[in-house]
XYZ file of C-alpha atoms in Angstrom:
611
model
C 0.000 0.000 0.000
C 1.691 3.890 -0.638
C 0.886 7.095 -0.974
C -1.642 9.473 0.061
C -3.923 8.489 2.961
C -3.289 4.948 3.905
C -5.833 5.069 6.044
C -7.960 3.693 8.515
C -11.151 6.029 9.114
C -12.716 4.484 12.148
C -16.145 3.738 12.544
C -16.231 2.762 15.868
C -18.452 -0.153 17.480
C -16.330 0.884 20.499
C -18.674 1.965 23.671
C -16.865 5.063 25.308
C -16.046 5.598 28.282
C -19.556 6.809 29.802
C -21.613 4.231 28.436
C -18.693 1.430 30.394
C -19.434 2.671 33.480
C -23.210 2.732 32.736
C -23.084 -1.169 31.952
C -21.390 -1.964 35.049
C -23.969 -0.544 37.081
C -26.809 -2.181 35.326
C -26.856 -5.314 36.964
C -28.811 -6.785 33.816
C -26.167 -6.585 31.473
C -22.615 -6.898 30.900
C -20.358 -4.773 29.351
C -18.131 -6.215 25.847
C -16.197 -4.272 23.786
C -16.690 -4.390 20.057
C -14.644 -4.143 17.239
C -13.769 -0.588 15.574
C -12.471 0.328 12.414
C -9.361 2.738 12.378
C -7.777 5.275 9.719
C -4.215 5.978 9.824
C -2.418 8.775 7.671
C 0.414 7.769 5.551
C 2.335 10.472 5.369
C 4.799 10.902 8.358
C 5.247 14.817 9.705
C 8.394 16.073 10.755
C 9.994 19.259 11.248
C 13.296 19.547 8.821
C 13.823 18.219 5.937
C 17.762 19.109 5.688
C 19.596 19.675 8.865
C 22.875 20.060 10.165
C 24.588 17.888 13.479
C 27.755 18.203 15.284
C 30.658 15.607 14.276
C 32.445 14.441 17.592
C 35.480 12.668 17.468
C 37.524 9.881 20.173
C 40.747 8.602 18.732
C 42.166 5.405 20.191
C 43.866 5.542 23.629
C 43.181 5.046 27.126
C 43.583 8.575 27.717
C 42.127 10.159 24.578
C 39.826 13.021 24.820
C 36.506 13.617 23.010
C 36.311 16.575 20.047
C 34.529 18.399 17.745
C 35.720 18.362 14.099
C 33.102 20.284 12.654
C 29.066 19.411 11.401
C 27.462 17.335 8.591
C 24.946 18.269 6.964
C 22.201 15.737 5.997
C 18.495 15.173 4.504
C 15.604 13.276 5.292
C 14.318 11.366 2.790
C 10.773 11.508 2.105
C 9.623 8.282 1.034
C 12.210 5.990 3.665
C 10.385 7.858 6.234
C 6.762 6.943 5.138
C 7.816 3.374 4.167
C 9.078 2.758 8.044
C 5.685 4.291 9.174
C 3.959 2.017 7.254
C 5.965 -1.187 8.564
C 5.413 -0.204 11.672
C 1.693 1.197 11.782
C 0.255 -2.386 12.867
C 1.487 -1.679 16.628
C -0.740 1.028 16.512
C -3.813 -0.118 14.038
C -3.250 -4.328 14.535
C -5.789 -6.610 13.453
C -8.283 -5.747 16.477
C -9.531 -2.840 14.116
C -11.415 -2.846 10.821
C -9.611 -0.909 8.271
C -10.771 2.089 6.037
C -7.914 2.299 3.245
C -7.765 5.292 0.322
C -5.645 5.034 -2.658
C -6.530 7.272 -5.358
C -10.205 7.165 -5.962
C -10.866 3.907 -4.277
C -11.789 3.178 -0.652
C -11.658 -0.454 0.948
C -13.167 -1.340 4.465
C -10.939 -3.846 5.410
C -13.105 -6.665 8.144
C -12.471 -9.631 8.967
C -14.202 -11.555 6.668
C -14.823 -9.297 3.630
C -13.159 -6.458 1.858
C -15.553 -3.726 0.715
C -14.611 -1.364 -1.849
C -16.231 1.876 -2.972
C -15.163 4.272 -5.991
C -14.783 8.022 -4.972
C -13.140 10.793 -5.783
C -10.628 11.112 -2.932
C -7.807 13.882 -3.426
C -4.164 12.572 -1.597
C -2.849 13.992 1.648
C 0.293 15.147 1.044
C 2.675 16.795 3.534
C 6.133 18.143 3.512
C 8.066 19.309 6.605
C 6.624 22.345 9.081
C 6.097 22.328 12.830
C 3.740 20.183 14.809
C 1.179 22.787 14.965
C 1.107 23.463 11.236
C 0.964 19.390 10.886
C -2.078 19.127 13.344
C -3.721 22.155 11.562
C -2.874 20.860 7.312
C -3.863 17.422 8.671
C -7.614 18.804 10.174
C -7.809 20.841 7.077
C -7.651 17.614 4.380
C -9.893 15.529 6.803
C -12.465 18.249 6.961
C -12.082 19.317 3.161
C -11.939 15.586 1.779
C -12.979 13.215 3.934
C -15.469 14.444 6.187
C -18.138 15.062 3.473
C -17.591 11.334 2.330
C -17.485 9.558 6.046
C -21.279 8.887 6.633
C -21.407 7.676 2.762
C -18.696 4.850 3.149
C -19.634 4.020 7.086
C -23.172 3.574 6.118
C -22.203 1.108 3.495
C -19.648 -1.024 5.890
C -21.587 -0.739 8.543
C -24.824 -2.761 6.303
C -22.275 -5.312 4.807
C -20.758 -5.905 8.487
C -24.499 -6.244 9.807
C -25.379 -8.311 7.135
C -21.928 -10.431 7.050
C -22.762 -10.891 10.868
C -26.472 -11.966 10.252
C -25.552 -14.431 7.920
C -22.941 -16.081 9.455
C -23.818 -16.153 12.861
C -27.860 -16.509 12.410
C -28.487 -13.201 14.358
C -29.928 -9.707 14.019
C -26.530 -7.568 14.641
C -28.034 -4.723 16.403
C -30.542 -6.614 18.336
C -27.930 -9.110 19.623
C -25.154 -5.791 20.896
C -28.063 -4.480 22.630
C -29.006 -7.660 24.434
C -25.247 -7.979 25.022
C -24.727 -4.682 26.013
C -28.059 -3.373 27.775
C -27.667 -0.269 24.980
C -30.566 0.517 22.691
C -29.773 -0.434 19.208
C -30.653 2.934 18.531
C -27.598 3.840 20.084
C -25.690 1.570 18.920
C -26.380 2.870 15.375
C -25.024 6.425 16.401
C -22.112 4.515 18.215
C -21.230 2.774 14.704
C -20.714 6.321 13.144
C -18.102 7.735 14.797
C -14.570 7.827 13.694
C -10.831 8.422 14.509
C -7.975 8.804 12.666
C -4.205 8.804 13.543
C -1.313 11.066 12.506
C 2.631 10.544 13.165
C 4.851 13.433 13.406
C 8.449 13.452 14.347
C 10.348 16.764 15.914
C 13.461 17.529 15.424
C 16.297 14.917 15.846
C 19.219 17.585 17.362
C 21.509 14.695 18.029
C 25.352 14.540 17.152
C 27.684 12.720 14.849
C 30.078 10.737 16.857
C 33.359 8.828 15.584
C 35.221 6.922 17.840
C 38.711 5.289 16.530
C 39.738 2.069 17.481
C 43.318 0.039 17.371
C 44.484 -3.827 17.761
C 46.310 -6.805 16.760
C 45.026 -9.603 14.340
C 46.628 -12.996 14.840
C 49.497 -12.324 13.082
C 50.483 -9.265 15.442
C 49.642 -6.143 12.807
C 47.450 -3.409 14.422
C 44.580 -3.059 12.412
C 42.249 0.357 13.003
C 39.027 0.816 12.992
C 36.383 3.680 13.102
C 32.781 3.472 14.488
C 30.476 6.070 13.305
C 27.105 6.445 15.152
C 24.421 9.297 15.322
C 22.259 9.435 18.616
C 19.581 11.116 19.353
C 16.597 11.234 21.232
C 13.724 12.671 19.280
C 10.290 13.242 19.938
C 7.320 12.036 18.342
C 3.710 12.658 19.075
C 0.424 10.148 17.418
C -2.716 12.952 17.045
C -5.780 11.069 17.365
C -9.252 12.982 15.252
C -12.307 11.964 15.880
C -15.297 12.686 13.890
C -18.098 14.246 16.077
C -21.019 16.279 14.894
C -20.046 15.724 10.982
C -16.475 17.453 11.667
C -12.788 16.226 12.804
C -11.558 17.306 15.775
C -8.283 16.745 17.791
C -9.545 13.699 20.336
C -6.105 13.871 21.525
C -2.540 13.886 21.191
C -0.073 11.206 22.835
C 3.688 11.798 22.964
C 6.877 9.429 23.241
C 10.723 10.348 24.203
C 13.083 7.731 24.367
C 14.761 8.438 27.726
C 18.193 6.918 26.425
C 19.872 8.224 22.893
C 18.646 5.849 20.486
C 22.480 4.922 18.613
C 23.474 3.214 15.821
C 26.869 2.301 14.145
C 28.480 1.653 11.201
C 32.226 1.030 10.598
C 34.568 1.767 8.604
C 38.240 1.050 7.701
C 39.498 4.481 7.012
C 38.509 7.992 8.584
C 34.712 8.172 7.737
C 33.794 11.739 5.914
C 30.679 13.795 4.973
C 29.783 11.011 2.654
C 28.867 8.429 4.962
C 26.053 11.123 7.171
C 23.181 9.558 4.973
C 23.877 6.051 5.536
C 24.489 6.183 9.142
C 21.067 8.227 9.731
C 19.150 5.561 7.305
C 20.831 3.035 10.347
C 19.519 5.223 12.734
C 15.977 5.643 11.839
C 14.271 2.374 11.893
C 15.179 1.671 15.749
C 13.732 5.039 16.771
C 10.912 5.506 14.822
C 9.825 1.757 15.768
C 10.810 2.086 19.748
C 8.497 5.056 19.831
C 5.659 3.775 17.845
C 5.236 1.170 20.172
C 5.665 3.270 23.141
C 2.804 5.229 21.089
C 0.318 1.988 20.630
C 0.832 1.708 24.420
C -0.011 4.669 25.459
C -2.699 5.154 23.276
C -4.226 2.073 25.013
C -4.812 4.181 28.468
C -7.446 5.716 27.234
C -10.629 3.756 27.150
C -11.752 4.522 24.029
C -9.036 1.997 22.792
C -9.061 -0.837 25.332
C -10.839 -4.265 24.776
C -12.232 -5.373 27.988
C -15.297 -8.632 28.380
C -17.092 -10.400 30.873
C -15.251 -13.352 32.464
C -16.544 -16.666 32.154
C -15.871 -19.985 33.637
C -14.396 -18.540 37.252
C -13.246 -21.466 38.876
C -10.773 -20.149 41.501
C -7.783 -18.137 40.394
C -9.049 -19.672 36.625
C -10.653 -17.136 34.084
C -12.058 -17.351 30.942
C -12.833 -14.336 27.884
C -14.023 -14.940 24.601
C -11.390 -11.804 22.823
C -7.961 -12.882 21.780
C -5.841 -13.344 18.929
C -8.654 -11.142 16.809
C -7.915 -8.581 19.144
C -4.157 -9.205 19.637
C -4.195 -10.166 22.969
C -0.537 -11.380 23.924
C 0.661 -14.222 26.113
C 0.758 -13.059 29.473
C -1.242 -9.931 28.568
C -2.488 -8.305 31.873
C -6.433 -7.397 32.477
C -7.994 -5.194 35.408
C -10.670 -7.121 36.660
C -13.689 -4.655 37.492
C -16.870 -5.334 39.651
C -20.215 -3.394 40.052
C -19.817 -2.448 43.978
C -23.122 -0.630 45.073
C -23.227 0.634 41.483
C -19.719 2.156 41.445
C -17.450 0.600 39.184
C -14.471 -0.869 41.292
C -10.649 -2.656 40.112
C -10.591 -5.968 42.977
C -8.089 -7.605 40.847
C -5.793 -8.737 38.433
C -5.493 -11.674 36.194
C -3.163 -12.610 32.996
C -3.685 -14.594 29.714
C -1.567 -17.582 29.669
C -3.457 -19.439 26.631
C -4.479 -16.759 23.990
C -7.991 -17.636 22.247
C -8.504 -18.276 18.762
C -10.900 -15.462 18.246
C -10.854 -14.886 14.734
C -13.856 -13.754 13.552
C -13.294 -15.295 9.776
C -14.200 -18.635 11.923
C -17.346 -19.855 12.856
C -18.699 -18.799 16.133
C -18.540 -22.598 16.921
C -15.086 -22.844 15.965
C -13.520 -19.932 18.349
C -12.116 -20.314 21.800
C -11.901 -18.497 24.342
C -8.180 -17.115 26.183
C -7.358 -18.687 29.399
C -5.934 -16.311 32.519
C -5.139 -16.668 36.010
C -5.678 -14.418 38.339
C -2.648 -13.251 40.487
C -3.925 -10.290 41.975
C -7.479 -9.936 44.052
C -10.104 -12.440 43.019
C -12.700 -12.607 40.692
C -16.469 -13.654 40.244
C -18.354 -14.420 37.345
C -20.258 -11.200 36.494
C -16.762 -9.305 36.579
C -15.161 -7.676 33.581
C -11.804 -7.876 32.379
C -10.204 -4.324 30.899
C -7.279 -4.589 29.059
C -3.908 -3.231 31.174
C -1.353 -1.202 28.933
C 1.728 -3.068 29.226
C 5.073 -3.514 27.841
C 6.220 -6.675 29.657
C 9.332 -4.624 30.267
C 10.679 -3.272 33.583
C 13.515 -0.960 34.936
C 15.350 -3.045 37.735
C 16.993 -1.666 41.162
C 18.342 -4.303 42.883
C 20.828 -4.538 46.066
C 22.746 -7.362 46.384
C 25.352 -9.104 49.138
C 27.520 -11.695 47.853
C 29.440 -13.942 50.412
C 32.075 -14.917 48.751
C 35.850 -14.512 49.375
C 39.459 -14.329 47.379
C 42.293 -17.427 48.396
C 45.460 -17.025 48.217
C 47.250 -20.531 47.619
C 44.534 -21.554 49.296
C 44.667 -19.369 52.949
C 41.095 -17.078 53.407
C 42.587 -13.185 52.122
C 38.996 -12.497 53.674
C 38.805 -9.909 50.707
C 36.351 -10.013 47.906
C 32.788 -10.164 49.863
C 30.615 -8.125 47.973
C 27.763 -5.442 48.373
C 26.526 -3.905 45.442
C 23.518 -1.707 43.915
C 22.476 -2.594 40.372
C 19.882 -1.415 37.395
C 19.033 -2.856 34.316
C 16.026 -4.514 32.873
C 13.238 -7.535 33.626
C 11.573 -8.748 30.916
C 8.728 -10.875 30.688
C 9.479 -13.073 27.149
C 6.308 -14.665 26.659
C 4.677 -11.366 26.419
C 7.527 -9.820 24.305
C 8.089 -12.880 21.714
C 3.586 -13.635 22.414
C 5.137 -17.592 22.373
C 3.252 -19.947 24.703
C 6.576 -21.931 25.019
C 8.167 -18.870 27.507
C 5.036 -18.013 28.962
C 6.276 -16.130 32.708
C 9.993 -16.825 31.775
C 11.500 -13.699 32.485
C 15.216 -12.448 31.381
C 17.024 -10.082 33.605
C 19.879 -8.002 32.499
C 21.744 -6.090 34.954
C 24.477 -3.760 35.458
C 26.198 -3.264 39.296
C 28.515 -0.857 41.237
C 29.814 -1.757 44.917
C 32.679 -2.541 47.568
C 34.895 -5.578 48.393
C 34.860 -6.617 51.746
C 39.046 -5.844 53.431
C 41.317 -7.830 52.861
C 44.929 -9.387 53.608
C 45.892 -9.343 49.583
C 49.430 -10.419 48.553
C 51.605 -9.662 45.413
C 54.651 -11.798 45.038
C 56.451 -10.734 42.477
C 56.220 -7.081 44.145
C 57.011 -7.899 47.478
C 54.202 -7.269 48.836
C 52.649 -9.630 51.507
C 49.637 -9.950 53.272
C 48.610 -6.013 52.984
C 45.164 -4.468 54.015
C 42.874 -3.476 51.027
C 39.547 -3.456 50.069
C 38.181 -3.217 46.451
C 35.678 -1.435 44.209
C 33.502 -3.562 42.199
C 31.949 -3.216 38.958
C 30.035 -6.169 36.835
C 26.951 -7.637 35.281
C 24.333 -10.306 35.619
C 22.327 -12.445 32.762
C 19.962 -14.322 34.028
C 16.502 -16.425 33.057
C 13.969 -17.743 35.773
C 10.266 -18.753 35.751
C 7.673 -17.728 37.565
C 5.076 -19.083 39.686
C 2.202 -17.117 40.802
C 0.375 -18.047 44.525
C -2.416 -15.744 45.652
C -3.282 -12.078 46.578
C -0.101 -10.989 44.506
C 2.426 -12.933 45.866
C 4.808 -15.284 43.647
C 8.121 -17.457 43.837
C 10.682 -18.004 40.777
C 13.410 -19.864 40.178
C 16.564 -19.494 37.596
C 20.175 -19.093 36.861
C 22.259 -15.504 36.777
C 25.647 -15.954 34.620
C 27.326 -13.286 36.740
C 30.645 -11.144 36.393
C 32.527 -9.336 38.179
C 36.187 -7.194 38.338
C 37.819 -6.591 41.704
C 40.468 -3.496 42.119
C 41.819 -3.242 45.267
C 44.323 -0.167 45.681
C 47.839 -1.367 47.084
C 48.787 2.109 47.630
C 52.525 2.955 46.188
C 54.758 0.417 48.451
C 57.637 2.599 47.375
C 56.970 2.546 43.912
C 56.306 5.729 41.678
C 52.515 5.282 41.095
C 49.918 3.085 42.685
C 49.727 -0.129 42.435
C 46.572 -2.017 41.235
C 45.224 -5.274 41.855
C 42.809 -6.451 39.579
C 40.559 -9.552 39.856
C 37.724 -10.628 37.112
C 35.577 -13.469 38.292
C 33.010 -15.571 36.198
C 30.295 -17.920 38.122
C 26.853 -18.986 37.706
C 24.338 -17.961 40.516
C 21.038 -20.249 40.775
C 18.513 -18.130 42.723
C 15.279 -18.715 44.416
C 12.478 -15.254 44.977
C 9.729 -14.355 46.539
C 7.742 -11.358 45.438
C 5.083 -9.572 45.638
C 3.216 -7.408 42.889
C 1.476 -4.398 44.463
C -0.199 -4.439 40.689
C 1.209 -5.624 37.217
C 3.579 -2.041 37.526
C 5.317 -2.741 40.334
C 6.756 -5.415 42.665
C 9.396 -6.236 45.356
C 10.950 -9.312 45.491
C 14.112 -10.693 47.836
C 15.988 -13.589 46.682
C 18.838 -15.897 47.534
C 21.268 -18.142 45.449
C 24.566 -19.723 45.275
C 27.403 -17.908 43.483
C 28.892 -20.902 42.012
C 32.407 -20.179 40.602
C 33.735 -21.002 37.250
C 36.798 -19.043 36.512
C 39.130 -16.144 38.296
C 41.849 -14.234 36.560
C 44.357 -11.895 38.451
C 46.668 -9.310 37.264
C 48.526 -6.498 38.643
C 49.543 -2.841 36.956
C 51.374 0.410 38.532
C 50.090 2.977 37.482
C 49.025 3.789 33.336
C 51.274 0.431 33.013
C 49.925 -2.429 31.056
C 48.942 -5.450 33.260
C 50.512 -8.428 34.206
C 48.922 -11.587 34.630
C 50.027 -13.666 37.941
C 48.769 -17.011 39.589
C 47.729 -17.893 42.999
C 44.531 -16.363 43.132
C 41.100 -18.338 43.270
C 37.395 -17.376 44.902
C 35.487 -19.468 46.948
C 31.850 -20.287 45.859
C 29.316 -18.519 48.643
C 25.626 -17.806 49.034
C 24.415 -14.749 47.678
C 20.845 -12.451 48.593
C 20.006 -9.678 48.030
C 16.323 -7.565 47.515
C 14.716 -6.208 44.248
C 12.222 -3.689 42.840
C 10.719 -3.908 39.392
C 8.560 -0.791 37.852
C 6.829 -1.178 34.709
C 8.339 1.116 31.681
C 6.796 1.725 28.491
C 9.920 2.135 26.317
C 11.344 -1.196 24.703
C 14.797 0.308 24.534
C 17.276 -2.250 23.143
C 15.300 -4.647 23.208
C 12.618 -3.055 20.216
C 13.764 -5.656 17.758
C 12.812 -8.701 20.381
C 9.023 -7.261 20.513
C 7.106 -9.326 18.180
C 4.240 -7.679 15.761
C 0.866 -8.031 16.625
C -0.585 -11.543 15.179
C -1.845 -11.332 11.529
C -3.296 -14.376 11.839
C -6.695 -13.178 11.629
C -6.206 -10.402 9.342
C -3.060 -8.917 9.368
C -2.025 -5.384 10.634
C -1.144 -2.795 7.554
């Protein structure tokens, strides 16, 4: 599909936000979302078309200093930036929406089980570069000017086949059946299928920098070989405008925004020193992680409002065991999180949580006899059978803060130095991978990566070959943990897991000078594996505490000394004794996927594919 508006104009089955909290308080009726159709413009906004950035530069060395060598000047190129739009618009329009689609004087409703097509003259929306406002403003003029007079045309058509496609197939009046469902009059209903919303993307300036960084070192055959790595990063920001059509004109519903809180890089390297000539190519590297990291930062945040949730009654409560007939239709994800609300002397109350484990086949090509229904469990509250399940915005990625004490010690041909006992603060990242990859297979298999500063406990630390014996140090600490567990949730949000950490660390305990000219360093890099047991609790699918212990099982130590800016020298002597490890953690839910974009699987297409 290019060019012009590819589009989703919305007519909406979706109840709003009003009409919810109405059905919850009916006790007659219970509240189901239904599908809505979506519009998306092709054309991606931004600010600058040509721009200039700063060129930093970092030869090789351990002391080199950083430097700027001047600016590049680069372009954006038009049609890259609407094709990565385009690849990436199903995060934000998946397969849960109906699709209205204009190319040139055709317009398709996209459903699931029939494509309708209607011929009209439909002039394309084209924009250039300009400032957000002047976007929002061109984008509301064209919608207004073009497609507004045409909406109630083209919805009233779609909405007949859909009824009709509906009747037939399922042996039921449409409108009769969503207002038995839904305790609202098909009369309302009817209005509620003639609204609409559209999308926009527009990106602000990047203002990042140009940086080069120079490296040196030997092949096998001892010749230094150099290398340069050239990377642009930048953090820009990009805001999705929402329209909706009300009272036969667009207006701005509203307008979500997304900042990557880390410089999205990327490099490309060269043999020689890189020039003017290789800005385009390293920007067409950086593009595709940032506008796709911020998309789906967008599709997230667009789901807080309740306009674009799905949410349906539970069925089958048996326990902590839940039932809802939405989910791959409406690209529900494994381990997909769901508020679970409750009509409390008629105010609409959140007494749990629950998440999908076995996503439903809920396509709605199949026959109503062939779907299933997705499978939860609750980990959070309880819930009964006239509750409703909202859909939670979610990620499946957290930020990490972790404190850690590891018990461990360095020998010295085999005597106790006492040295080497760790405590340590860390950050990094939990992510939950069945929600990431949506596979069954790592359903609440979660992968931590982790990053940690801290202190070596004193020691008696010896360096032979220097003379020195037996003297009084302590060390800082700086290393990493990998790690995979799995998780098993109790009741009333508590949970244990068990896994495997591969962690590192470096030691560097400061000798002082022992009469030499510069201080003497003792360094110590230590590789074990750490199986862990945890308890935690989840004060809701956001946040949770946890405390853990493990064994710090140890692999592999290597020791070396240096004085001063001297290179190091390797000695022997030096092992570390495996130990217990615990330590206490807090996880808190972020919306940005980070580094880990290109792990987050697309929506399913299995029912009808995103854009």
């Amino acid at each position: 599909m290019k060019k012009g508006v590819l589009s989703v104009l919305l007519f909406t089955t979706l109840i709003n936000a009003e009409d919810k909290i109405a059905l919850l308080k009916n006790d007659q009726t219970i509240a189901h979302s239904n599908r809505q159709a979506v519009m998306g413009i092709a054309d991606f906004g931004h600010q600058e078309q040509s721009f200039s950035s700063a060129v930093f530069y970092t030869p090789a060395g351990k002391n080199a200093k950083t430097r700027q060598i001047g600016t590049w000047r680069v372009s954006l190129d038009k049609g890259y930036l609407d094709s990565l739009l385009e690849q990436n618009y199903p995060y934000i329009i998946p397969s849960r929406y109906d699709k209205l689609l204009f190319e040139k004087d055709m317009a398709t409703v996209i459903t699931p089980t029939k494509d309708i097509t209607k011929k009209m003259s439909m002039k394309p929306f084209s924009y250039t570069t300009g400032s957000k406002y002047d976007f929002n403003q061109k984008t509301l003029q064209y919608l207004n000017s073009e497609i507004a007079p045409k909406i109630q045309k083209v919805l009233a058509k779609a909405s007949d086949v859909r009824y009709k496609q509906m009747a037939s197939d399922e042996a039921e009046n449409f409108l009769k059946d969503r207002a038995k469902e839904t305790g609202v009059p098909a009369v309302i209903l009817e209005r509620l299928i003639n609204s609409s919303f559209v999308f926009s993307v527009y990106m602000d300036n990047l203002n990042g920098a140009f940086y080069i960084n120079q490296y040196r070192y030997k092949d096998a055959k001892g010749h230094i070989i150099t290398t340069y790595s050239t990377s642009y990063d930048a953090s820009p920001k990009f805001h999705l405008f929402v329209y909706e059509f009300k009272k036969n004109k667009f207006i701005l519903h509203s307008e979500i925004t997304s900042q990557a809180l880390h410089p999205t890089s990327r490099s490309i390297t060269t043999s020689t020193m890189p020039s003017q000539a290789i800005a385009q190519d390293v920007i067409k590297n950086f593009l595709p992680q940032a506008i796709k990291e911020n998309i789906i930062t967008l599709a997230l945040r667009l789901k807080k409002d309740d306009l674009f949730k799905v949410f349906a009654p539970l069925q089958n409560v048996d326990g902590s065991h839940v039932e809802l007939d939405i989910g791959n239709q409406e690209n529900i994800r494994v381990d997909h999180p769901f508020s679970i609300h409750r009509n409390i002397d008629g105010k609409e109350k959140i007494v749990g949580y629950f998440k999908v484990y076995q996503v439903g086949n809920s396509c709605l090509s199949l026959k109503k006899s062939q779907r299933t229904y997705s499978k939860g469990s609750v980990f959070i509250g309880g819930a009964e059978e006239a509750d409703v399940g909202y859909e939670h915005p979610w990620s499946g990625i957290f930020l990490q803060y972790y404190a850690k004490h590891l018990d461990s010690t360095f020998q010295y041909n085999d005597k106790d130095t006492k040295g080497g006992a760790i405590n340590a603060l860390g950050f990094g990242t939990h992510i939950d991978l069945g929600y990431v990859l949506d596979d069954i297979s790592f359903s609440e298999v979660w992968f931590n990566a982790n990053i940690f500063l801290g202190t070596g406990s004193e020691g008696t630390m010896t360096i032979q070959d220097l003379g020195i014996i037996d003297k009084k140090a302590s060390s800082f600490v700086l290393g990493f943990d990998l790690g995979m567990e799995k998780r098993y949730y109790l009741s009333h949000g508590l949970f244990v897991s068990g896994g495997s950490d591969i962690h590192y660390e470096i030691q560097n305990f400061d000798m002082g000078k022992n009469g030499y000219s510069d201080t003497v360093n003792l360094s110590m890099g230590t590789l074990s594996l750490e199986p862990k047991l945890k308890i935690g609790y989840n004060f809701s699918p956001d946040t949770e505490l946890s405390g853990f212990v493990g064994y710090d099982y140890v692999m592999t130590t290597s020791t070396s000394y240096s004085i001063g800016d001297n290179d190091p020298v390797d000695i022997d002597g030096y092992d570390k004794d495996s130990g217990l490890s615990m330590g206490l953690i807090f996880n808190m839910h972020t919306d940005f996927t980070g580094i880990f974009t290109n792990m987050y699987k697309k929506p399913s297409r299995k029912c009808n594919g995103g854009i």
